[in-house]
Short mmCIF file of C-alpha atoms in Angstrom, two decimals:
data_model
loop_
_atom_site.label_atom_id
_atom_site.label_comp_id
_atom_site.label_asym_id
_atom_site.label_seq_id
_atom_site.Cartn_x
_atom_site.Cartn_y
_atom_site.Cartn_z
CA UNK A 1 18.90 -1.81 -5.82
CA UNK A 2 18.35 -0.12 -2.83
CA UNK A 3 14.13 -0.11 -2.90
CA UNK A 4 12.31 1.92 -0.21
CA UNK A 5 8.60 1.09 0.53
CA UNK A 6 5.85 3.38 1.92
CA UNK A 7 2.20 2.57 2.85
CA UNK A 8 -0.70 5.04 2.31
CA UNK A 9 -3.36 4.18 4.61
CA UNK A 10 -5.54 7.44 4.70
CA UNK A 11 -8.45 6.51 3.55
CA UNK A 12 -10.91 4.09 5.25
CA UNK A 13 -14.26 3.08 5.67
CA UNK A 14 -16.31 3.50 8.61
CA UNK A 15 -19.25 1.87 10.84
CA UNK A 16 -20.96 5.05 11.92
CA UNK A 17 -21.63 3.45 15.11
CA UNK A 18 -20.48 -0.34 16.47
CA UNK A 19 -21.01 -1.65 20.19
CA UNK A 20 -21.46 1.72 21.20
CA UNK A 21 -17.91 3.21 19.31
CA UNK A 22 -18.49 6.17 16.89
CA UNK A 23 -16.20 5.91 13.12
CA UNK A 24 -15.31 2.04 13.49
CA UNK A 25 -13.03 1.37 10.52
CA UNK A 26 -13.87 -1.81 8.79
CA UNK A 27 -12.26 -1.15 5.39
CA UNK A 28 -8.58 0.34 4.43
CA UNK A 29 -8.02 1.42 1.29
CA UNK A 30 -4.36 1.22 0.91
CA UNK A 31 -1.36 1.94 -1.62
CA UNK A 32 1.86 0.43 -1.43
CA UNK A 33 4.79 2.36 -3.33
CA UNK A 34 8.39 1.20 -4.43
CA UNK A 35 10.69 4.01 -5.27
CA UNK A 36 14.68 2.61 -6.30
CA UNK A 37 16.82 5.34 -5.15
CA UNK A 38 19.79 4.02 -6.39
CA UNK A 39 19.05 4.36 -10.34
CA UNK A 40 17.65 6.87 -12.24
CA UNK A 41 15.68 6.84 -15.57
CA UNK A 42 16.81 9.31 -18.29
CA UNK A 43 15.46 12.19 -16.97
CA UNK A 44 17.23 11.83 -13.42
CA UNK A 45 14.32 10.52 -12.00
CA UNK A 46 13.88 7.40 -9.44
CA UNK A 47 12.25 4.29 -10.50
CA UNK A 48 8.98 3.83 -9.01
CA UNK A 49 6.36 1.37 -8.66
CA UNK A 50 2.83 1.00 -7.13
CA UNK A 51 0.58 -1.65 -6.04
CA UNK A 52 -2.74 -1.11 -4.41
CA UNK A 53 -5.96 -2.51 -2.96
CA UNK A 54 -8.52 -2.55 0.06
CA UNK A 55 -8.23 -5.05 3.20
CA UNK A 56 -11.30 -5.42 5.42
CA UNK A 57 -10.18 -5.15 9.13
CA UNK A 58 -11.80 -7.62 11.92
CA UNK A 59 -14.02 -5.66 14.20
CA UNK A 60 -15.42 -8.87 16.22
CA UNK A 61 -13.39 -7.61 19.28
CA UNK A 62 -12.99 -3.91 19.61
CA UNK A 63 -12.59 -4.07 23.13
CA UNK A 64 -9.04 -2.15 22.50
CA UNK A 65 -10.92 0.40 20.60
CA UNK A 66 -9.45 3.46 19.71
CA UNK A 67 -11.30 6.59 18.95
CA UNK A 68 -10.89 7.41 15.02
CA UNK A 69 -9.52 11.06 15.87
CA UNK A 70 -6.59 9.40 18.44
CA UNK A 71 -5.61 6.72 14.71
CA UNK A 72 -2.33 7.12 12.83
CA UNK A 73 -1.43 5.69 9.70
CA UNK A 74 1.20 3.78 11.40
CA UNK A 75 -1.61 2.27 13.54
CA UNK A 76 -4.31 1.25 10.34
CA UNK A 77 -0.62 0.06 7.93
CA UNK A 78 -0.24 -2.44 11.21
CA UNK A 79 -3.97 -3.52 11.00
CA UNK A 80 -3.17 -3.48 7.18
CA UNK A 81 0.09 -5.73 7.53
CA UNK A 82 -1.21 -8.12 10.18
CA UNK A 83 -4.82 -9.33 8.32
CA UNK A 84 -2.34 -9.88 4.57
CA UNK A 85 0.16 -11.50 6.63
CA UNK A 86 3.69 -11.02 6.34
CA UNK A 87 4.05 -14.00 3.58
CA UNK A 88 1.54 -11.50 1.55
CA UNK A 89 3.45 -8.15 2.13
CA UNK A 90 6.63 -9.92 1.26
CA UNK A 91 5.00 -11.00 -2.09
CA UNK A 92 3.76 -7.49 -2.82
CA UNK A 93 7.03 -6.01 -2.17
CA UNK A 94 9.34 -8.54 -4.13
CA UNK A 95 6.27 -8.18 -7.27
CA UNK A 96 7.32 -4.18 -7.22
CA UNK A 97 11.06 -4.76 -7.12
CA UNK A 98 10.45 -6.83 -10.31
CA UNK A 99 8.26 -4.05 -11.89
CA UNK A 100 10.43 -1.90 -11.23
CA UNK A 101 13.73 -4.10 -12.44
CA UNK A 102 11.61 -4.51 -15.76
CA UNK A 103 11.46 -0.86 -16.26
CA UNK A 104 15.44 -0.71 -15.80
CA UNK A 105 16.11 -3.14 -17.92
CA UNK A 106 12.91 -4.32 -20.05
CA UNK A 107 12.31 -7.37 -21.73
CA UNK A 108 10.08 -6.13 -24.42
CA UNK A 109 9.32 -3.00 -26.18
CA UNK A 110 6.77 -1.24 -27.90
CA UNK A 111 7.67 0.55 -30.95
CA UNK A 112 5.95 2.08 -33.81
CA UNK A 113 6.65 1.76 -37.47
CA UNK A 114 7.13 5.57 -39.04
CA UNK A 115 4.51 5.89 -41.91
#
């Protein structure tokens, strides 16, 4: 399978005001998607997957602060990635290559008896 991953990061919560910084984020709300670009499902689309959640950021030192208008997603997806840990986004990403393996090939299937 050849599996790419992308992060959306673009929403966040926000200290009004912390140690004299305006729009601190404290909070990401994130989505992590799978998409298989190497198969197809029967209307020539690629497999996808999803997993999502929020992941409180550390704001004890914000002595590197920068100013909420200057962030990128790439910045707040490395906040994102560094408090999981990298054993947690492996996890993540090796649970959506198995969701999405299951909808390839699936192991069960629901059906419905015609009346």
């Amino acid at each position: 399978m050849a599996i790419g991953y992308t992060w959306d990061v673009s929403t966040v919560d926000t200290y009004p005001t912390l140690d004299g910084n305006a729009d601190v984020v404290y909070n990401v709300h994130w989505r992590l998607n799978a998409e298989d670009d190497a198969n197809q499902d029967a209307d020539g689309n690629n497999w996808t997957a999803t997993v999502y959640g929020t992941q409180s950021v550390d704001t004890a030192d914000i002595s590197d602060f920068t100013a909420f208008a200057d962030l990128s997603a790439s910045d707040v997806q490395g906040w994102v990635e560094t408090a999981m840990g990298s054993d947690a986004v492996t996890a993540m990403k090796s649970g959506l290559d198995a969701q999405i393996a299951l909808l390839i090939t699936p192991t069960s299937v629901t059906k419905t008896l015609s009346s």
